[in-house]
PDB file of C-alpha atoms in Angstrom:
ATOM      1  CA  MET A   1     -35.361  15.784 -86.330  1.00 55.00           C
ATOM      2  CA  SER A   2     -33.268  19.059 -85.901  1.00 65.00           C
ATOM      3  CA  HIS A   3     -30.337  18.389 -88.035  1.00 85.00           C
ATOM      4  CA  LYS A   4     -28.118  18.665 -85.801  1.00 91.00           C
ATOM      5  CA  VAL A   5     -25.981  16.194 -87.893  1.00 94.00           C
ATOM      6  CA  TYR A   6     -26.064  18.510 -91.522  1.00 93.00           C
ATOM      7  CA  LYS A   7     -24.378  21.667 -89.129  1.00 94.00           C
ATOM      8  CA  LYS A   8     -21.928  19.507 -87.328  1.00 96.00           C
ATOM      9  CA  LEU A   9     -21.048  17.902 -90.974  1.00 94.00           C
ATOM     10  CA  PHE A  10     -20.584  21.206 -92.451  1.00 94.00           C
ATOM     11  CA  LYS A  11     -17.828  22.511 -90.020  1.00 95.00           C
ATOM     12  CA  ALA A  12     -15.870  19.497 -90.157  1.00 95.00           C
ATOM     13  CA  ARG A  13     -16.086  20.156 -93.994  1.00 93.00           C
ATOM     14  CA  GLN A  14     -14.659  23.828 -93.703  1.00 93.00           C
ATOM     15  CA  GLU A  15     -11.662  22.373 -91.498  1.00 93.00           C
ATOM     16  CA  MET A  16     -11.280  19.352 -94.354  1.00 91.00           C
ATOM     17  CA  LYS A  17      -7.870  19.949 -96.878  1.00 87.00           C
ATOM     18  CA  LYS A  18      -8.049  18.227-100.411  1.00 80.00           C
ATOM     19  CA  ALA A  19      -7.048  14.971 -99.872  1.00 78.00           C
ATOM     20  CA  SER A  20      -3.186  13.627-100.464  1.00 76.00           C
ATOM     21  CA  LYS A  21      -2.718  10.930-103.255  1.00 79.00           C
ATOM     22  CA  SER A  22      -0.307   8.661-101.992  1.00 73.00           C
ATOM     23  CA  GLY A  23      -1.955   5.710-103.836  1.00 75.00           C
ATOM     24  CA  ASP A  24       0.235   5.245-107.091  1.00 68.00           C
ATOM     25  CA  ASN A  25      -0.827   3.526-110.388  1.00 63.00           C
ATOM     26  CA  SER A  26       2.349   3.365-111.560  1.00 64.00           C
ATOM     27  CA  PHE A  27       1.312   1.176-114.792  1.00 62.00           C
ATOM     28  CA  LYS A  28      -1.018   3.701-116.001  1.00 58.00           C
ATOM     29  CA  LYS A  29       1.154   6.928-114.104  1.00 64.00           C
ATOM     30  CA  TYR A  30      -1.287   8.417-111.933  1.00 68.00           C
ATOM     31  CA  SER A  31      -1.845   8.578-108.180  1.00 75.00           C
ATOM     32  CA  TYR A  32      -4.787   8.435-106.198  1.00 78.00           C
ATOM     33  CA  VAL A  33      -6.527   8.957-103.044  1.00 82.00           C
ATOM     34  CA  THR A  34      -6.744   5.871-100.868  1.00 87.00           C
ATOM     35  CA  LEU A  35      -9.039   5.234 -97.984  1.00 91.00           C
ATOM     36  CA  GLU A  36      -6.387   6.125 -95.527  1.00 93.00           C
ATOM     37  CA  ASP A  37      -5.547   9.668 -97.519  1.00 92.00           C
ATOM     38  CA  LEU A  38      -9.291  10.140 -97.180  1.00 93.00           C
ATOM     39  CA  TYR A  39      -9.449   9.057 -93.414  1.00 96.00           C
ATOM     40  CA  ASN A  40      -6.474  11.250 -92.382  1.00 94.00           C
ATOM     41  CA  VAL A  41      -7.807  14.507 -94.013  1.00 94.00           C
ATOM     42  CA  SER A  42     -11.528  13.830 -92.930  1.00 96.00           C
ATOM     43  CA  LEU A  43     -11.374  12.092 -89.497  1.00 97.00           C
ATOM     44  CA  PRO A  44      -9.700  14.589 -87.409  1.00 97.00           C
ATOM     45  CA  PRO A  45     -12.061  16.914 -88.179  1.00 97.00           C
ATOM     46  CA  LEU A  46     -15.324  14.791 -87.690  1.00 98.00           C
ATOM     47  CA  PHE A  47     -14.131  13.890 -84.550  1.00 98.00           C
ATOM     48  CA  LYS A  48     -13.892  16.775 -83.347  1.00 98.00           C
ATOM     49  CA  GLU A  49     -17.403  17.983 -83.652  1.00 97.00           C
ATOM     50  CA  GLY A  50     -18.541  14.489 -82.239  1.00 97.00           C
ATOM     51  CA  LEU A  51     -19.165  12.555 -85.513  1.00 98.00           C
ATOM     52  CA  LEU A  52     -18.438   9.238 -86.167  1.00 98.00           C
ATOM     53  CA  VAL A  53     -17.830   6.854 -89.452  1.00 98.00           C
ATOM     54  CA  THR A  54     -19.126   3.542 -89.809  1.00 98.00           C
ATOM     55  CA  HIS A  55     -19.123   1.126 -92.542  1.00 98.00           C
ATOM     56  CA  PRO A  56     -21.326  -1.778 -91.176  1.00 97.00           C
ATOM     57  CA  LYS A  57     -22.359  -4.584 -93.623  1.00 95.00           C
ATOM     58  CA  ILE A  58     -25.752  -5.692 -93.612  1.00 94.00           C
ATOM     59  CA  TYR A  59     -28.257  -8.000 -95.257  1.00 91.00           C
ATOM     60  CA  LYS A  60     -31.672  -6.780 -96.609  1.00 88.00           C
ATOM     61  CA  GLU A  61     -33.721  -9.327 -98.480  1.00 84.00           C
ATOM     62  CA  GLY A  62     -30.693 -11.482 -99.056  1.00 84.00           C
ATOM     63  CA  ILE A  63     -28.822  -8.819-100.492  1.00 87.00           C
ATOM     64  CA  LEU A  64     -25.510  -8.134 -98.713  1.00 90.00           C
ATOM     65  CA  TYR A  65     -24.912  -4.089 -98.524  1.00 93.00           C
ATOM     66  CA  LEU A  66     -21.894  -1.862 -97.137  1.00 96.00           C
ATOM     67  CA  ILE A  67     -23.306   0.838 -95.225  1.00 97.00           C
ATOM     68  CA  THR A  68     -20.892   4.141 -94.638  1.00 97.00           C
ATOM     69  CA  LYS A  69     -22.586   6.130 -91.778  1.00 97.00           C
ATOM     70  CA  ILE A  70     -21.612   9.591 -90.568  1.00 97.00           C
ATOM     71  CA  ILE A  71     -23.225   9.607 -87.196  1.00 97.00           C
ATOM     72  CA  ASP A  72     -23.898  12.625 -84.688  1.00 97.00           C
ATOM     73  CA  ILE A  73     -22.815  11.188 -80.958  1.00 96.00           C
ATOM     74  CA  GLU A  74     -24.724  13.633 -79.530  1.00 95.00           C
ATOM     75  CA  SER A  75     -28.401  13.036 -81.498  1.00 94.00           C
ATOM     76  CA  ASN A  76     -27.476   9.919 -82.818  1.00 95.00           C
ATOM     77  CA  GLU A  77     -28.886  11.633 -85.994  1.00 96.00           C
ATOM     78  CA  TYR A  78     -26.914  10.093 -88.990  1.00 96.00           C
ATOM     79  CA  ILE A  79     -26.705  10.113 -92.843  1.00 96.00           C
ATOM     80  CA  PHE A  80     -25.302   7.557 -94.520  1.00 96.00           C
ATOM     81  CA  ALA A  81     -24.777   5.817 -98.073  1.00 95.00           C
ATOM     82  CA  GLU A  82     -25.185   2.075 -99.002  1.00 93.00           C
ATOM     83  CA  SER A  83     -23.887   0.300-101.911  1.00 92.00           C
ATOM     84  CA  ILE A  84     -24.769  -3.280-103.132  1.00 91.00           C
ATOM     85  CA  LEU A  85     -21.516  -5.910-102.196  1.00 91.00           C
ATOM     86  CA  ASP A  86     -20.768  -9.077-104.425  1.00 87.00           C
ATOM     87  CA  GLN A  87     -21.074 -12.009-102.512  1.00 85.00           C
ATOM     88  CA  SER A  88     -20.207 -14.139-105.031  1.00 84.00           C
ATOM     89  CA  LEU A  89     -16.399 -12.862-104.801  1.00 83.00           C
ATOM     90  CA  ASP A  90     -13.228 -14.432-103.356  1.00 86.00           C
ATOM     91  CA  PRO A  91     -12.568 -12.758-100.224  1.00 89.00           C
ATOM     92  CA  GLN A  92      -9.353 -10.636-101.405  1.00 89.00           C
ATOM     93  CA  LYS A  93     -11.985  -9.077-104.211  1.00 87.00           C
ATOM     94  CA  LEU A  94     -14.466  -8.570-101.972  1.00 89.00           C
ATOM     95  CA  GLY A  95     -12.153  -6.987 -99.635  1.00 90.00           C
ATOM     96  CA  SER A  96     -11.046  -4.878-102.380  1.00 89.00           C
ATOM     97  CA  GLN A  97     -15.062  -3.895-103.430  1.00 90.00           C
ATOM     98  CA  ILE A  98     -15.759  -2.849 -99.601  1.00 93.00           C
ATOM     99  CA  THR A  99     -12.327  -0.594 -99.609  1.00 92.00           C
ATOM    100  CA  TYR A 100     -13.226   0.836-102.859  1.00 90.00           C
ATOM    101  CA  PHE A 101     -17.160   1.658-101.589  1.00 93.00           C
ATOM    102  CA  LYS A 102     -15.965   2.560 -98.108  1.00 95.00           C
ATOM    103  CA  LYS A 103     -13.697   5.465 -99.776  1.00 93.00           C
ATOM    104  CA  TYR A 104     -16.491   6.721-102.630  1.00 91.00           C
ATOM    105  CA  ASP A 105     -19.209   6.411-100.169  1.00 94.00           C
ATOM    106  CA  LEU A 106     -17.462   8.514 -97.578  1.00 95.00           C
ATOM    107  CA  GLY A 107     -16.010  10.617-100.015  1.00 92.00           C
ATOM    108  CA  SER A 108     -19.350  11.132-101.439  1.00 91.00           C
ATOM    109  CA  LEU A 109     -20.969  12.132 -98.152  1.00 94.00           C
ATOM    110  CA  LEU A 110     -18.309  14.840 -97.401  1.00 93.00           C
ATOM    111  CA  ALA A 111     -18.101  16.243-101.049  1.00 87.00           C
ATOM    112  CA  LEU A 112     -14.391  15.476-100.964  1.00 85.00           C
ATOM    113  CA  ARG A 113     -13.204  14.131-104.349  1.00 76.00           C
ATOM    114  CA  THR A 114     -11.270  10.677-104.433  1.00 72.00           C
ATOM    115  CA  ASP A 115     -11.836   9.915-107.738  1.00 64.00           C
ATOM    116  CA  PHE A 116      -9.015  10.097-110.490  1.00 54.00           C
ATOM    117  CA  ASP A 117      -7.745  13.701-111.141  1.00 47.00           C
ATOM    118  CA  ASP A 118      -4.319  14.694-113.217  1.00 45.00           C
ATOM    119  CA  ASP A 119      -5.495  18.414-113.140  1.00 41.00           C
ATOM    120  CA  GLY A 120      -5.871  18.466-116.911  1.00 42.00           C
ATOM    121  CA  GLN A 121      -2.074  17.114-117.612  1.00 45.00           C
ATOM    122  CA  SER A 122      -3.186  13.934-119.592  1.00 47.00           C
ATOM    123  CA  LEU A 123      -5.494  14.292-122.831  1.00 44.00           C
ATOM    124  CA  GLU A 124      -5.082  10.683-123.241  1.00 58.00           C
ATOM    125  CA  LYS A 125      -7.988   8.815-121.659  1.00 70.00           C
ATOM    126  CA  ILE A 126      -7.039   6.808-118.488  1.00 75.00           C
ATOM    127  CA  TYR A 127      -9.220   3.652-118.434  1.00 80.00           C
ATOM    128  CA  LEU A 128     -10.570   1.663-115.328  1.00 83.00           C
ATOM    129  CA  ASN A 129      -7.603  -0.323-113.473  1.00 83.00           C
ATOM    130  CA  ASP A 130      -8.266  -3.892-112.629  1.00 83.00           C
ATOM    131  CA  ALA A 131      -9.796  -3.352-109.356  1.00 82.00           C
ATOM    132  CA  GLN A 132     -12.283  -0.719-110.381  1.00 85.00           C
ATOM    133  CA  LEU A 133     -13.195  -3.227-113.405  1.00 87.00           C
ATOM    134  CA  THR A 134     -13.556  -6.169-110.741  1.00 88.00           C
ATOM    135  CA  VAL A 135     -15.538  -3.733-108.532  1.00 87.00           C
ATOM    136  CA  LEU A 136     -18.194  -2.797-111.717  1.00 88.00           C
ATOM    137  CA  GLY A 137     -17.756  -6.184-113.431  1.00 89.00           C
ATOM    138  CA  ALA A 138     -19.052  -7.877-110.427  1.00 89.00           C
ATOM    139  CA  LEU A 139     -22.240  -5.424-109.749  1.00 89.00           C
ATOM    140  CA  TYR A 140     -22.633  -5.052-113.873  1.00 90.00           C
ATOM    141  CA  ASN A 141     -22.850  -9.382-114.196  1.00 91.00           C
ATOM    142  CA  LYS A 142     -25.859  -8.822-111.260  1.00 91.00           C
ATOM    143  CA  LEU A 143     -27.696  -6.168-113.821  1.00 90.00           C
ATOM    144  CA  SER A 144     -30.766  -8.056-116.239  1.00 90.00           C
ATOM    145  CA  ASP A 145     -29.556  -8.789-119.426  1.00 90.00           C
ATOM    146  CA  LEU A 146     -31.994  -5.503-120.870  1.00 88.00           C
ATOM    147  CA  SER A 147     -29.871  -3.675-118.481  1.00 87.00           C
ATOM    148  CA  LYS A 148     -26.673  -4.284-119.741  1.00 89.00           C
ATOM    149  CA  GLU A 149     -27.474  -3.553-122.926  1.00 87.00           C
ATOM    150  CA  ASN A 150     -29.154  -0.573-122.475  1.00 85.00           C
ATOM    151  CA  PHE A 151     -25.902   0.239-120.045  1.00 85.00           C
ATOM    152  CA  LEU A 152     -23.442  -0.485-122.683  1.00 86.00           C
ATOM    153  CA  LYS A 153     -25.780   1.643-125.232  1.00 85.00           C
ATOM    154  CA  TYR A 154     -25.936   4.775-122.809  1.00 83.00           C
ATOM    155  CA  TYR A 155     -22.014   4.459-122.482  1.00 82.00           C
ATOM    156  CA  LYS A 156     -21.533   3.713-126.608  1.00 83.00           C
ATOM    157  CA  ILE A 157     -19.195   0.703-125.810  1.00 86.00           C
ATOM    158  CA  ASP A 158     -19.183  -2.911-126.418  1.00 88.00           C
ATOM    159  CA  ASP A 159     -16.724  -3.922-122.882  1.00 88.00           C
ATOM    160  CA  LEU A 160     -16.756  -2.899-119.653  1.00 88.00           C
ATOM    161  CA  LYS A 161     -12.706  -2.253-120.168  1.00 87.00           C
ATOM    162  CA  GLU A 162     -13.593   0.558-122.424  1.00 86.00           C
ATOM    163  CA  LEU A 163     -15.019   2.957-119.092  1.00 86.00           C
ATOM    164  CA  GLU A 164     -12.772   5.835-118.434  1.00 84.00           C
ATOM    165  CA  ALA A 165     -11.510   5.968-114.652  1.00 80.00           C
ATOM    166  CA  ASN A 166     -12.803   9.632-113.748  1.00 79.00           C
ATOM    167  CA  LYS A 167     -17.049   7.986-114.317  1.00 81.00           C
ATOM    168  CA  PHE A 168     -16.178   4.782-111.797  1.00 82.00           C
ATOM    169  CA  ASP A 169     -18.454   7.154-109.277  1.00 81.00           C
ATOM    170  CA  THR A 170     -20.970   7.691-111.388  1.00 82.00           C
ATOM    171  CA  LEU A 171     -20.818   4.269-113.096  1.00 85.00           C
ATOM    172  CA  LEU A 172     -21.187   3.200-109.602  1.00 85.00           C
ATOM    173  CA  THR A 173     -23.934   4.762-108.764  1.00 85.00           C
ATOM    174  CA  PHE A 174     -25.904   4.065-111.754  1.00 85.00           C
ATOM    175  CA  ILE A 175     -25.379   0.505-111.595  1.00 90.00           C
ATOM    176  CA  ASN A 176     -26.553   0.132-107.402  1.00 87.00           C
ATOM    177  CA  ARG A 177     -29.318   2.459-108.200  1.00 86.00           C
ATOM    178  CA  LYS A 178     -30.464   0.222-111.094  1.00 88.00           C
ATOM    179  CA  LEU A 179     -29.693  -3.326-109.080  1.00 90.00           C
ATOM    180  CA  LYS A 180     -32.100  -1.480-106.021  1.00 89.00           C
ATOM    181  CA  GLU A 181     -34.627  -0.857-108.661  1.00 88.00           C
ATOM    182  CA  GLU A 182     -34.541  -4.288-110.354  1.00 88.00           C
ATOM    183  CA  ALA A 183     -34.466  -5.666-106.663  1.00 86.00           C
ATOM    184  CA  THR A 184     -37.801  -3.758-105.635  1.00 86.00           C
ATOM    185  CA  ASN A 185     -39.516  -4.855-109.134  1.00 85.00           C
ATOM    186  CA  ALA A 186     -38.656  -8.489-108.740  1.00 73.00           C
TER     187      ALA A 186
END
């Protein structure tokens, strides 16, 4: 493997600016990066380098995954991130979950910040919003009882509503990793 995709990704990343925050949570008084904001800042430099972004959904061993891929169209090399989707959600909530994973997985692959950031202007804690709670809650409920108990102990909480918004990416990664481990060991 020649790793052309990494060279092209590095070149494209150098042209990307900080994503704007057009999303607005008026209830909790903060703005956030939307998937469209992320696409606006990332897709033009990626396309210029011959890199394509896709978000296919696939089934593996009965589990539905969203795969975010950045593909070099010349060499067919790619990098990817995968997230487990909750198939039990109604279509609207599943759509919200897919949008969140597209944004956070692509942001992670590009090393672009997509989570809440108030530049230190607020000292009060900002907790997960309803959409974030829906996404995390759906995945959390799939964990074994022991994993749930360990999760709550580790974060020193009694309820998911006590989790801070700035930990959302880390929480998604942790829960998805744990679900994969549990699926492998089942």
